[in-house]
CSV table of C-alpha atoms and ligand atoms in Angstrom, one decimal:
chain,number,residue,atom,x,y,z
A,1,MET,CA,-96.1,-88.6,-162.8
A,2,GLN,CA,-94.6,-90.3,-165.9
A,3,THR,CA,-96.8,-90.1,-169.0
A,4,ARG,CA,-96.5,-92.1,-172.1
A,5,PRO,CA,-98.5,-91.5,-175.3
A,6,ALA,CA,-102.0,-92.8,-175.1
A,7,THR,CA,-102.6,-96.0,-177.1
A,8,LEU,CA,-106.3,-96.0,-176.4
A,9,LEU,CA,-108.6,-93.0,-176.8
A,10,VAL,CA,-112.1,-93.5,-175.5
A,11,ILE,CA,-114.7,-90.8,-176.5
A,12,PHE,CA,-117.9,-90.7,-174.4
A,13,GLY,CA,-120.6,-89.0,-176.4
A,14,ALA,CA,-119.0,-90.2,-179.7
A,15,THR,CA,-122.2,-89.8,-181.8
A,16,GLY,CA,-122.9,-86.3,-180.5
A,17,ASP,CA,-122.6,-83.0,-182.4
A,18,LEU,CA,-119.2,-82.0,-180.9
A,19,ALA,CA,-117.6,-85.4,-181.6
A,20,GLN,CA,-118.8,-85.6,-185.1
A,21,ARG,CA,-118.3,-82.0,-186.1
A,22,MET,CA,-115.0,-81.3,-184.4
A,23,LEU,CA,-113.4,-84.3,-182.7
A,24,VAL,CA,-113.3,-86.8,-185.4
A,25,PRO,CA,-112.2,-84.2,-188.0
A,26,SER,CA,-109.4,-83.2,-185.7
A,27,LEU,CA,-108.3,-86.7,-185.3
A,28,LEU,CA,-108.2,-86.9,-189.1
A,29,GLY,CA,-106.1,-83.8,-189.2
A,30,LEU,CA,-103.5,-85.5,-186.9
A,31,GLU,CA,-103.7,-88.7,-188.9
A,32,ARG,CA,-103.0,-86.8,-192.1
A,33,ASP,CA,-99.7,-85.6,-190.7
A,34,GLY,CA,-98.7,-88.9,-189.1
A,35,LEU,CA,-99.1,-87.4,-185.6
A,36,LEU,CA,-101.2,-90.2,-184.0
A,37,PRO,CA,-99.3,-92.9,-182.3
A,38,ASP,CA,-99.1,-96.0,-184.6
A,39,VAL,CA,-100.8,-98.2,-182.1
A,40,LEU,CA,-103.6,-95.8,-181.1
A,41,THR,CA,-107.1,-97.2,-181.2
A,42,ILE,CA,-110.2,-95.0,-180.7
A,43,LEU,CA,-113.2,-96.4,-179.0
A,44,GLY,CA,-116.4,-94.4,-179.4
A,45,ALA,CA,-119.1,-94.7,-176.7
A,46,ALA,CA,-122.6,-93.4,-176.6
A,47,ARG,CA,-126.1,-94.6,-175.8
A,48,THR,CA,-127.0,-95.2,-179.5
A,49,GLU,CA,-126.8,-98.9,-180.5
A,50,LEU,CA,-124.3,-99.1,-183.4
A,51,THR,CA,-122.0,-101.7,-184.8
A,52,GLN,CA,-118.3,-100.9,-185.4
A,53,GLU,CA,-119.3,-100.6,-189.1
A,54,GLY,CA,-122.2,-98.3,-188.4
A,55,PHE,CA,-119.9,-96.0,-186.4
A,56,ARG,CA,-117.3,-96.0,-189.1
A,57,ASP,CA,-120.0,-95.2,-191.7
A,58,LEU,CA,-121.2,-92.3,-189.5
A,59,ALA,CA,-117.7,-91.0,-189.2
A,60,ARG,CA,-116.9,-91.4,-192.9
A,61,GLU,CA,-120.0,-89.5,-193.9
A,62,GLN,CA,-119.1,-86.7,-191.5
A,63,LEU,CA,-115.4,-86.6,-192.6
A,64,VAL,CA,-116.2,-86.6,-196.3
A,65,GLY,CA,-118.5,-83.6,-195.8
A,66,HIS,CA,-115.8,-81.9,-193.7
A,67,LEU,CA,-113.1,-82.5,-196.3
A,68,GLY,CA,-115.1,-81.3,-199.3
A,69,ASP,CA,-112.7,-80.9,-202.2
A,70,ASP,CA,-109.8,-82.4,-200.2
A,71,ALA,CA,-111.6,-85.8,-199.7
A,72,GLU,CA,-109.7,-87.5,-202.6
A,73,ASP,CA,-106.3,-86.3,-201.5
A,74,CYS,CA,-107.0,-87.5,-198.0
A,75,SER,CA,-108.5,-90.8,-198.8
A,76,ASP,CA,-105.5,-92.8,-197.4
A,77,ALA,CA,-105.6,-90.9,-194.1
A,78,LEU,CA,-109.3,-91.3,-193.9
A,79,ASP,CA,-109.0,-95.1,-194.3
A,80,ARG,CA,-106.3,-95.2,-191.7
A,81,LEU,CA,-108.3,-93.3,-189.2
A,82,LEU,CA,-111.5,-95.3,-189.8
A,83,ALA,CA,-109.5,-98.5,-189.3
A,84,ARG,CA,-108.7,-97.2,-185.8
A,85,LEU,CA,-112.3,-96.7,-184.9
A,86,ASP,CA,-114.4,-99.0,-182.8
A,87,TYR,CA,-117.6,-98.5,-181.0
A,88,LYS,CA,-119.5,-99.8,-178.0
A,89,SER,CA,-122.8,-98.5,-176.7
A,90,VAL,CA,-123.2,-97.7,-173.1
A,91,ASP,CA,-126.1,-96.5,-170.9
A,92,LEU,CA,-124.5,-94.1,-168.4
A,93,SER,CA,-127.5,-94.2,-166.2
A,94,SER,CA,-126.9,-97.9,-165.5
A,95,ASP,CA,-123.9,-99.0,-163.4
A,96,ALA,CA,-124.2,-102.5,-164.9
A,97,SER,CA,-123.9,-101.1,-168.5
A,98,LEU,CA,-121.0,-98.9,-167.5
A,99,ASP,CA,-119.2,-101.9,-165.8
A,100,ASP,CA,-119.8,-104.0,-168.9
A,101,PHE,CA,-118.3,-101.2,-170.9
A,102,THR,CA,-115.2,-100.7,-168.7
A,103,ALA,CA,-114.6,-104.4,-168.9
A,104,GLN,CA,-114.3,-104.1,-172.6
A,105,VAL,CA,-112.0,-101.1,-172.2
A,106,GLU,CA,-109.8,-103.1,-170.0
A,107,GLN,CA,-109.4,-105.8,-172.6
A,108,ARG,CA,-108.5,-103.3,-175.3
A,109,ARG,CA,-105.9,-101.3,-173.4
A,110,GLY,CA,-102.5,-101.6,-175.1
A,111,GLY,CA,-99.2,-101.0,-173.5
A,112,GLY,CA,-99.5,-97.2,-173.3
A,113,ASP,CA,-101.7,-94.8,-171.5
A,114,ILE,CA,-105.5,-94.4,-171.9
A,115,LEU,CA,-107.1,-91.1,-172.6
A,116,PHE,CA,-110.8,-90.8,-171.8
A,117,HIS,CA,-112.6,-87.9,-173.3
A,118,LEU,CA,-115.9,-86.9,-171.7
A,119,SER,CA,-117.8,-85.2,-174.5
A,120,THR,CA,-121.2,-85.7,-172.8
A,121,ALA,CA,-123.4,-83.4,-170.7
A,122,PRO,CA,-121.4,-82.6,-167.5
A,123,SER,CA,-124.1,-84.2,-165.4
A,124,TRP,CA,-122.6,-87.6,-166.5
A,125,TYR,CA,-119.0,-86.8,-165.5
A,126,SER,CA,-119.3,-88.1,-161.9
A,127,ALA,CA,-121.0,-91.4,-163.0
A,128,ILE,CA,-118.4,-91.9,-165.7
A,129,CYS,CA,-115.4,-91.2,-163.4
A,130,SER,CA,-116.8,-93.5,-160.7
A,131,GLY,CA,-117.3,-96.2,-163.2
A,132,LEU,CA,-113.8,-95.9,-164.5
A,133,ALA,CA,-112.5,-96.0,-160.9
A,134,ARG,CA,-114.5,-99.1,-160.1
A,135,ALA,CA,-112.9,-100.8,-163.0
A,136,GLY,CA,-109.4,-99.6,-161.9
A,137,LEU,CA,-109.1,-97.5,-165.0
A,138,ASN,CA,-108.0,-94.4,-163.1
A,139,GLY,CA,-104.4,-95.5,-162.4
A,140,GLU,CA,-101.4,-93.3,-163.3
A,141,ASN,CA,-101.6,-94.4,-166.9
A,142,ALA,CA,-105.1,-92.8,-167.4
A,143,ARG,CA,-106.0,-89.3,-168.3
A,144,VAL,CA,-109.4,-87.8,-168.5
A,145,MET,CA,-110.2,-84.9,-170.8
A,146,MET,CA,-113.5,-83.1,-170.2
A,147,GLU,CA,-115.6,-80.4,-171.9
A,148,LYS,CA,-117.0,-77.2,-170.3
A,149,PRO,CA,-119.2,-76.2,-168.6
A,150,ILE,CA,-117.7,-77.5,-165.4
A,151,GLY,CA,-120.7,-76.5,-163.3
A,152,HIS,CA,-123.2,-73.7,-163.3
A,153,ASP,CA,-121.6,-71.7,-160.5
A,154,LEU,CA,-118.8,-72.1,-158.0
A,155,ALA,CA,-120.7,-74.5,-155.7
A,156,SER,CA,-121.8,-76.9,-158.5
A,157,SER,CA,-118.3,-76.7,-160.1
A,158,MET,CA,-116.7,-77.7,-156.8
A,159,ASP,CA,-119.2,-80.6,-156.5
A,160,ILE,CA,-118.2,-81.8,-160.0
A,161,ASN,CA,-114.5,-81.3,-159.4
A,162,ASP,CA,-114.8,-83.1,-156.0
A,163,CYS,CA,-116.5,-86.1,-157.6
A,164,ILE,CA,-113.8,-86.2,-160.4
A,165,GLY,CA,-111.2,-85.8,-157.7
A,166,LYS,CA,-112.3,-88.9,-155.9
A,167,SER,CA,-111.3,-90.9,-159.0
A,168,PHE,CA,-108.5,-88.9,-160.6
A,169,ALA,CA,-105.6,-86.8,-159.4
A,170,GLU,CA,-105.6,-83.2,-160.7
A,171,GLN,CA,-102.6,-83.9,-163.0
A,172,GLN,CA,-104.7,-86.6,-164.7
A,173,VAL,CA,-107.6,-84.1,-165.5
A,174,TYR,CA,-107.5,-82.2,-168.7
A,175,ARG,CA,-110.3,-79.5,-168.7
A,176,VAL,CA,-110.9,-78.2,-172.2
A,177,ASP,CA,-111.3,-74.6,-173.1
A,178,HIS,CA,-111.2,-74.9,-176.9
A,179,TYR,CA,-110.0,-71.3,-177.3
A,180,LEU,CA,-106.7,-72.4,-175.8
A,181,GLY,CA,-106.3,-74.9,-178.7
A,182,LYS,CA,-106.6,-72.1,-181.3
A,183,ASP,CA,-103.4,-71.2,-182.9
A,184,GLY,CA,-104.0,-67.5,-182.8
A,185,VAL,CA,-104.6,-67.7,-179.1
A,186,GLN,CA,-101.3,-69.5,-178.5
A,187,ASN,CA,-99.7,-66.8,-180.6
A,188,LEU,CA,-100.6,-64.3,-177.9
A,189,LEU,CA,-98.0,-65.9,-175.7
A,190,ALA,CA,-95.5,-66.1,-178.6
A,191,LEU,CA,-96.0,-62.4,-179.4
A,192,ARG,CA,-95.6,-61.3,-175.8
A,193,PHE,CA,-92.8,-63.6,-174.7
A,194,SER,CA,-90.7,-64.0,-177.8
A,195,ASN,CA,-90.4,-60.3,-178.7
A,196,THR,CA,-88.5,-57.9,-176.6
A,197,PHE,CA,-90.2,-54.6,-177.4
A,198,PHE,CA,-93.7,-55.4,-176.0
A,199,GLU,CA,-92.7,-56.2,-172.5
A,200,PRO,CA,-91.4,-52.8,-171.4
A,201,LEU,CA,-94.6,-51.2,-172.7
A,202,TRP,CA,-97.0,-53.9,-171.4
A,203,ASN,CA,-98.2,-52.2,-168.2
A,204,SER,CA,-100.3,-49.4,-166.8
A,205,GLN,CA,-97.6,-46.8,-167.4
A,206,HIS,CA,-98.0,-47.2,-171.2
A,207,ILE,CA,-101.3,-48.9,-171.8
A,208,GLU,CA,-104.5,-46.9,-171.2
A,209,GLN,CA,-107.1,-49.6,-171.8
A,210,VAL,CA,-107.7,-53.1,-173.1
A,211,GLN,CA,-110.8,-54.4,-174.9
A,212,ILE,CA,-111.6,-58.0,-175.5
A,213,THR,CA,-114.4,-58.7,-177.8
A,214,VAL,CA,-115.8,-62.1,-178.7
A,215,ALA,CA,-118.8,-61.4,-181.0
A,216,GLU,CA,-121.0,-63.9,-182.8
A,217,THR,CA,-123.7,-63.5,-185.4
A,218,VAL,CA,-125.4,-66.8,-184.6
A,219,GLY,CA,-128.3,-67.0,-182.2
A,220,LEU,CA,-129.6,-70.0,-180.2
A,221,GLU,CA,-128.9,-72.5,-183.0
A,222,ASP,CA,-130.3,-75.8,-181.8
A,223,ARG,CA,-129.0,-75.5,-178.3
A,224,ALA,CA,-132.0,-73.8,-176.6
A,225,GLY,CA,-132.0,-76.2,-173.6
A,226,TYR,CA,-128.4,-75.7,-172.8
A,227,TYR,CA,-128.0,-72.0,-173.7
A,228,ASP,CA,-131.1,-70.8,-171.8
A,229,GLU,CA,-129.8,-72.3,-168.7
A,230,TYR,CA,-126.3,-70.9,-169.1
A,231,GLY,CA,-126.4,-67.6,-171.0
A,232,ALA,CA,-123.5,-65.5,-172.2
A,233,MET,CA,-121.8,-65.0,-168.9
A,234,ARG,CA,-121.5,-68.7,-168.1
A,235,ASP,CA,-121.1,-69.9,-171.7
A,236,MET,CA,-118.4,-67.4,-172.8
A,237,ILE,CA,-117.2,-65.0,-170.1
A,238,GLN,CA,-116.4,-67.6,-167.4
A,239,ASN,CA,-114.2,-69.5,-169.7
A,240,HIS,CA,-113.1,-68.2,-173.2
A,241,VAL,CA,-113.1,-64.5,-172.4
A,242,LEU,CA,-111.4,-64.8,-169.1
A,243,GLN,CA,-108.8,-67.1,-170.6
A,244,LEU,CA,-108.0,-64.5,-173.2
A,245,LEU,CA,-107.8,-61.9,-170.5
A,246,CYS,CA,-105.3,-64.2,-168.6
A,247,LEU,CA,-103.1,-64.6,-171.6
A,248,THR,CA,-103.1,-60.9,-172.3
A,249,ALA,CA,-102.5,-59.8,-168.7
A,250,MET,CA,-100.3,-62.6,-167.1
A,251,GLU,CA,-96.8,-62.1,-165.9
A,252,PRO,CA,-94.1,-63.9,-168.0
A,253,PRO,CA,-94.1,-67.5,-166.8
A,254,ALA,CA,-90.6,-68.9,-166.1
A,255,ARG,CA,-91.2,-71.8,-168.5
A,256,PHE,CA,-93.8,-72.9,-171.1
A,257,ASP,CA,-95.0,-75.8,-168.9
A,258,PRO,CA,-98.3,-76.7,-167.3
A,259,THR,CA,-97.4,-75.5,-163.8
A,260,ALA,CA,-95.7,-72.2,-164.7
A,261,VAL,CA,-98.3,-71.1,-167.2
A,262,ARG,CA,-101.3,-72.0,-165.2
A,263,ASN,CA,-99.9,-70.5,-162.0
A,264,GLU,CA,-99.5,-67.1,-163.8
A,265,LYS,CA,-103.1,-67.3,-165.2
A,266,LEU,CA,-104.4,-68.1,-161.8
A,267,LYS,CA,-102.7,-65.0,-160.4
A,268,VAL,CA,-104.6,-62.9,-162.9
A,269,LEU,CA,-107.9,-64.4,-162.0
A,270,ASN,CA,-107.2,-63.9,-158.3
A,271,SER,CA,-106.3,-60.3,-158.9
A,272,LEU,CA,-109.6,-59.5,-160.6
A,273,ARG,CA,-111.4,-56.9,-158.6
A,274,PRO,CA,-114.8,-58.2,-157.7
A,275,ILE,CA,-117.7,-56.6,-159.6
A,276,ALA,CA,-120.2,-56.8,-156.8
A,277,GLY,CA,-122.8,-55.0,-154.8
A,278,LYS,CA,-123.9,-51.6,-155.9
A,279,ASP,CA,-120.9,-51.3,-158.3
A,280,THR,CA,-122.5,-54.0,-160.5
A,281,GLU,CA,-124.8,-51.6,-162.2
A,282,SER,CA,-122.0,-49.3,-163.4
A,283,LEU,CA,-119.5,-52.0,-164.2
A,284,SER,CA,-121.6,-54.6,-166.0
A,285,VAL,CA,-124.3,-54.8,-168.6
A,286,GLY,CA,-126.4,-57.8,-169.6
A,287,GLY,CA,-128.5,-57.8,-172.8
A,288,GLN,CA,-130.9,-60.0,-174.7
A,289,TYR,CA,-131.4,-59.8,-178.4
A,290,ASP,CA,-134.7,-58.8,-179.9
A,291,ALA,CA,-135.7,-59.3,-183.5
A,292,GLY,CA,-133.4,-57.4,-185.9
A,293,ALA,CA,-131.3,-57.9,-189.0
A,294,ILE,CA,-127.8,-59.3,-189.7
A,295,ASP,CA,-126.2,-58.8,-193.1
A,296,GLY,CA,-129.6,-57.5,-194.3
A,297,LYS,CA,-131.4,-60.6,-193.3
A,298,ALA,CA,-134.2,-60.4,-190.8
A,299,VAL,CA,-133.7,-62.6,-187.7
A,300,PRO,CA,-136.1,-63.4,-184.8
A,301,GLY,CA,-135.6,-62.3,-181.2
A,302,TYR,CA,-134.3,-64.6,-178.5
A,303,LEU,CA,-137.7,-65.2,-176.9
A,304,ASP,CA,-139.2,-66.1,-180.3
A,305,GLU,CA,-136.4,-68.6,-181.0
A,306,LEU,CA,-136.8,-70.0,-177.5
A,307,GLY,CA,-140.5,-70.1,-177.7
A,308,GLY,CA,-141.0,-68.9,-174.1
A,309,LYS,CA,-140.1,-66.3,-171.4
A,310,SER,CA,-136.6,-66.0,-170.2
A,311,ASP,CA,-134.2,-63.6,-168.5
A,312,THR,CA,-131.1,-65.2,-169.8
A,313,GLU,CA,-128.5,-62.8,-171.1
A,314,THR,CA,-127.2,-63.3,-174.6
A,315,PHE,CA,-124.8,-60.3,-174.3
A,316,VAL,CA,-122.5,-59.2,-171.5
A,317,ALA,CA,-120.2,-56.2,-171.3
A,318,LEU,CA,-118.0,-55.6,-168.3
A,319,ARG,CA,-115.4,-53.1,-167.1
A,320,ALA,CA,-112.9,-55.2,-165.2
A,321,HIS,CA,-109.8,-54.2,-163.2
A,322,ILE,CA,-106.8,-56.3,-162.3
A,323,ASP,CA,-105.5,-55.1,-159.0
A,324,ASN,CA,-101.8,-55.7,-159.3
A,325,TRP,CA,-98.7,-53.5,-159.9
A,326,ARG,CA,-98.7,-54.1,-163.7
A,327,TRP,CA,-102.3,-53.2,-164.4
A,328,SER,CA,-103.3,-50.8,-161.6
A,329,GLY,CA,-105.9,-48.3,-163.1
A,330,VAL,CA,-106.2,-49.9,-166.5
A,331,PRO,CA,-109.7,-50.9,-167.5
A,332,PHE,CA,-110.2,-54.2,-169.3
A,333,TYR,CA,-113.4,-53.9,-171.2
A,334,LEU,CA,-114.8,-57.3,-172.0
A,335,ARG,CA,-117.8,-58.1,-174.2
A,336,THR,CA,-119.4,-61.0,-175.8
A,337,GLY,CA,-122.7,-61.7,-177.4
A,338,LYS,CA,-124.9,-63.6,-179.8
A,339,ARG,CA,-126.5,-61.9,-182.8
A,340,LEU,CA,-124.0,-59.1,-183.0
A,341,PRO,CA,-123.3,-57.4,-186.3
A,342,LYS,CA,-120.3,-59.6,-187.2
A,343,ARG,CA,-118.2,-62.6,-186.0
A,344,LEU,CA,-115.2,-61.1,-184.4
A,345,THR,CA,-112.7,-62.1,-181.7
A,346,GLU,CA,-110.3,-59.3,-181.1
A,347,ILE,CA,-108.0,-57.9,-178.4
A,348,TYR,CA,-107.5,-54.2,-178.6
A,349,ILE,CA,-104.7,-52.6,-176.7
A,350,ARG,CA,-104.7,-48.9,-176.6
A,351,PHE,CA,-101.6,-47.1,-175.5
A,352,ARG,CA,-101.4,-43.8,-173.7
A,353,PRO,CA,-101.2,-40.6,-175.7
A,354,VAL,CA,-97.9,-38.9,-176.3
A,355,PRO,CA,-97.1,-36.6,-173.3
A,356,HIS,CA,-96.4,-33.6,-175.4
A,357,SER,CA,-96.8,-32.8,-179.0
A,358,ILE,CA,-94.2,-30.8,-180.9
A,359,PHE,CA,-96.5,-30.6,-184.0
A,360,HIS,CA,-98.6,-27.5,-183.6
A,361,ARG,CA,-100.7,-27.9,-186.7
A,362,ASP,CA,-102.0,-31.4,-186.0
A,363,ARG,CA,-101.7,-31.5,-182.3
A,364,ALA,CA,-105.2,-32.7,-181.8
A,365,SER,CA,-105.0,-35.4,-184.5
A,366,ILE,CA,-102.3,-37.4,-182.8
A,367,LYS,CA,-104.1,-40.7,-182.1
A,368,PRO,CA,-102.7,-42.9,-179.4
A,369,ASN,CA,-100.9,-46.1,-180.7
A,370,ALA,CA,-102.9,-49.3,-180.6
A,371,LEU,CA,-102.2,-52.9,-181.1
A,372,ILE,CA,-105.0,-54.9,-182.5
A,373,ILE,CA,-104.8,-58.7,-182.3
A,374,ARG,CA,-107.6,-60.2,-184.3
A,375,LEU,CA,-108.1,-63.9,-183.7
A,376,GLN,CA,-111.3,-64.6,-185.7
A,377,PRO,CA,-112.5,-64.8,-188.4
A,378,GLU,CA,-109.0,-64.1,-189.7
A,379,GLU,CA,-105.8,-63.9,-187.7
A,380,HIS,CA,-104.4,-60.5,-188.2
A,381,ILE,CA,-102.2,-58.2,-186.1
A,382,SER,CA,-102.1,-54.4,-186.7
A,383,LEU,CA,-100.1,-51.8,-185.0
A,384,CYS,CA,-101.4,-48.3,-185.4
A,385,LEU,CA,-98.7,-45.6,-185.7
A,386,MET,CA,-98.8,-41.9,-186.4
A,387,ASN,CA,-97.0,-41.0,-189.6
A,388,LYS,CA,-96.2,-37.8,-191.4
A,389,GLN,CA,-98.3,-37.3,-194.5
A,390,PRO,CA,-95.9,-37.0,-197.5
A,391,GLY,CA,-95.6,-33.5,-198.9
A,392,LEU,CA,-94.2,-30.0,-198.4
A,393,ASP,CA,-96.5,-29.0,-195.6
A,394,ARG,CA,-95.4,-25.4,-195.1
A,395,ASP,CA,-98.2,-24.8,-192.6
A,396,GLY,CA,-96.8,-27.4,-190.3
A,397,VAL,CA,-96.4,-31.2,-190.4
A,398,HIS,CA,-99.6,-33.1,-191.4
A,399,LEU,CA,-100.1,-36.3,-189.5
A,400,SER,CA,-102.0,-39.5,-190.2
A,401,PRO,CA,-102.5,-42.7,-188.4
A,402,VAL,CA,-101.4,-45.7,-190.5
A,403,THR,CA,-101.2,-49.4,-189.6
A,404,LEU,CA,-98.4,-52.0,-189.8
A,405,ASP,CA,-100.3,-55.1,-190.7
A,406,LEU,CA,-99.4,-58.7,-190.3
A,407,ASP,CA,-101.8,-61.1,-192.0
A,408,ARG,CA,-101.0,-64.5,-190.5
A,409,GLN,CA,-102.7,-66.3,-193.3
A,410,SER,CA,-100.3,-64.8,-195.9
A,411,ALA,CA,-97.3,-64.8,-193.6
A,412,PHE,CA,-97.7,-68.6,-193.2
A,413,GLU,CA,-99.3,-69.4,-196.5
A,414,ASP,CA,-98.2,-72.9,-196.8
A,415,VAL,CA,-99.2,-74.0,-193.4
A,416,ARG,CA,-102.5,-75.8,-193.0
A,417,ARG,CA,-104.9,-74.1,-190.5
A,418,ARG,CA,-105.7,-76.5,-187.7
A,419,LEU,CA,-108.9,-77.1,-185.8
A,420,ALA,CA,-108.4,-76.3,-182.1
A,421,TYR,CA,-109.0,-79.9,-181.1
A,422,GLU,CA,-106.0,-81.0,-183.2
A,423,ARG,CA,-103.7,-79.2,-180.8
A,424,LEU,CA,-105.7,-80.3,-177.7
A,425,TYR,CA,-105.8,-84.0,-178.7
A,426,LEU,CA,-102.1,-84.1,-179.6
A,427,ASP,CA,-101.3,-82.6,-176.2
A,428,ALA,CA,-103.7,-84.8,-174.2
A,429,ILE,CA,-102.5,-87.9,-176.0
A,430,GLU,CA,-98.9,-87.0,-175.2
A,431,GLY,CA,-99.8,-86.0,-171.6
A,432,ASN,CA,-99.1,-82.2,-171.8
A,433,GLY,CA,-101.6,-80.2,-169.8
A,434,THR,CA,-100.3,-76.7,-170.5
A,435,LEU,CA,-103.2,-75.7,-172.7
A,436,PHE,CA,-105.9,-77.2,-170.4
A,437,VAL,CA,-107.5,-75.5,-167.5
A,438,ARG,CA,-106.7,-76.4,-163.9
A,439,ARG,CA,-109.3,-76.7,-161.2
A,440,ASP,CA,-108.2,-73.6,-159.3
A,441,GLU,CA,-108.5,-71.5,-162.5
A,442,VAL,CA,-112.1,-72.8,-163.1
A,443,GLU,CA,-113.1,-72.1,-159.6
A,444,ALA,CA,-111.5,-68.6,-159.4
A,445,ALA,CA,-113.4,-67.7,-162.6
A,446,TRP,CA,-116.7,-68.9,-161.2
A,447,GLN,CA,-116.2,-67.0,-158.0
A,448,TRP,CA,-115.7,-63.8,-160.0
A,449,VAL,CA,-118.7,-64.5,-162.2
A,450,ASP,CA,-121.0,-65.5,-159.3
A,451,ALA,CA,-120.5,-62.2,-157.6
A,452,ILE,CA,-121.7,-60.4,-160.8
A,453,PHE,CA,-124.9,-62.5,-160.8
A,454,GLU,CA,-125.3,-61.9,-157.1
A,455,GLY,CA,-125.1,-58.1,-157.8
A,456,TRP,CA,-127.6,-58.4,-160.6
A,457,LYS,CA,-130.0,-60.2,-158.3
A,458,THR,CA,-129.7,-57.9,-155.4
A,459,ASN,CA,-130.0,-54.8,-157.5
A,460,GLY,CA,-132.9,-56.2,-159.6
A,461,ILE,CA,-130.9,-56.0,-162.8
A,462,THR,CA,-132.2,-57.9,-165.8
A,463,PRO,CA,-130.9,-58.0,-169.3
A,464,ARG,CA,-131.7,-55.0,-171.5
A,465,LYS,CA,-133.0,-55.6,-175.0
A,466,TYR,CA,-130.9,-54.9,-178.1
A,467,PRO,CA,-131.9,-55.4,-181.7
A,468,ALA,CA,-130.2,-58.3,-183.3
A,469,GLY,CA,-127.4,-57.0,-185.6
A,470,THR,CA,-126.3,-54.2,-183.2
A,471,TRP,CA,-123.5,-54.1,-180.6
A,472,GLY,CA,-125.7,-54.8,-177.6
A,473,PRO,CA,-127.8,-52.4,-175.4
A,474,SER,CA,-127.0,-48.7,-175.3
A,475,SER,CA,-125.9,-49.1,-171.7
A,476,ALA,CA,-122.9,-51.1,-173.1
A,477,VAL,CA,-121.8,-47.9,-174.8
A,478,VAL,CA,-122.3,-45.9,-171.6
A,479,LEU,CA,-120.0,-48.4,-169.8
A,480,THR,CA,-117.1,-47.0,-171.8
A,481,GLU,CA,-118.2,-43.5,-172.6
A,482,ARG,CA,-118.6,-42.7,-168.9
A,483,HIS,CA,-114.9,-42.9,-168.7
A,484,GLY,CA,-114.1,-41.1,-172.0
A,485,HIS,CA,-113.5,-44.3,-173.9
A,486,SER,CA,-115.4,-46.0,-176.7
A,487,TRP,CA,-115.6,-49.5,-178.1
A,488,ARG,CA,-113.6,-50.2,-181.1
A,489,GLU,CA,-116.0,-51.1,-183.9
B,1,BG6,C1,-118.6,-72.5,-177.2
B,1,BG6,C2,-119.9,-71.9,-176.8
B,1,BG6,O1,-117.8,-72.8,-176.1
B,1,BG6,O2,-117.9,-71.6,-178.0
B,1,BG6,C3,-120.8,-71.5,-178.0
B,1,BG6,O3,-120.7,-72.8,-176.0
B,1,BG6,C4,-120.0,-70.5,-178.9
B,1,BG6,O4,-122.0,-70.8,-177.6
B,1,BG6,C5,-118.6,-71.2,-179.2
B,1,BG6,O5,-120.7,-70.3,-180.1
B,1,BG6,C6,-117.7,-70.2,-180.0
B,1,BG6,O6,-116.6,-70.9,-180.4
B,1,BG6,P1,-115.8,-70.4,-181.7
B,1,BG6,O7,-114.6,-71.3,-181.8
B,1,BG6,O8,-116.8,-70.5,-182.9
B,1,BG6,O9,-115.5,-69.0,-181.5
């Protein structure tokens, strides 16, 4: 399928939180650097009745707040972006309103492709896609970008994908996992596949364990309705954490293109050993935060924030295995949670110990090498190496672990840090799906996650409480310690 840059971007849900907090600022980022096609117009759509001026005012206010001290320097770009914005209200529950809307879209389409971005609740996706198809807006020159969650489990995800599939071919569908838009996440591929010395070591012969942590300090925020229905497994593990796992574990793709990269990620998902049946108890932990303190500040428990009863997990820890030649026997510990002690996204790769120590004095103090790739809050890569302590150690060599540190902020000091959606918009506008998630990936991830829920259900496992500001329930510690490992903290 031949793609051309989009000349019309239609954002459904344009007055919503995501659009205002992330999408419009990301478009401004692209505008600042002259990366939006000259002829691109952006049509916001939502239920709210607003004029074009009203929508521009809303966006201006949001952008000025986002830019802070940079607002003055960016005023030209701001004006240019606002001049591209238009707005039309639409009631998605009414076919007539949607048809009226699509008729307007038809009139505004320029010579290039159209990109539709569905930033609404997923329950609207089918109605929107059918409406677009009714109006003939699903031809080869249309792309549709959509937010997670695609479903609540495998069955509902397949239903949504089937509905979308009736209107759009898979190559036209751009499923967002905003972690893939993060520069540090893309750097995982750069590190692995543009350096020679990682690859020979990147396997079970040399790596003892991998840990992936996505920790947040925030609680429910104002998303109680959504979050309580989804919880940490569906909100974070099914997508962001498994995508990080895929990028860490995948085989080298032949090319950096949508098919090659996504095929390799899919193989990882399909090689995940199911966590199911009676193993669920020893391989998975769910938690729910109770009242506690973060940074010395008292915070309420989940149920108090929610104002009701719930068994939704706000924390998940898993011991996963990838059953293939490369990773046989290597545990991948995954954990994510809300109200943990700090915000941290990190991949910890611990190598095997040296097979034999020639240093008699410090034999026990030789720590295995480790590679720590921190993605958030700062991007930092450390390689832990054993070194000789300087000195005339007559009683034998004294050893110490030291780290080689790469602070990406200072290494690329003059480069502006991008919002994840800048990358994602640029790619979707230009028709490059490499950093978007394919249907088979989403479904393989759901299948794996569904089995864990099934195991929880049949074994009567409910989330264990943990005080806010701690690293989850104590059973999460047992998950690693049972195997002589421990979480990196
Ligand atoms: C979203 C989840 O996808 O990712 C949120 O729905 C979570 O619950 C967020 O807070 C985390 O994203 P980031 O970019 O802040 O790590």
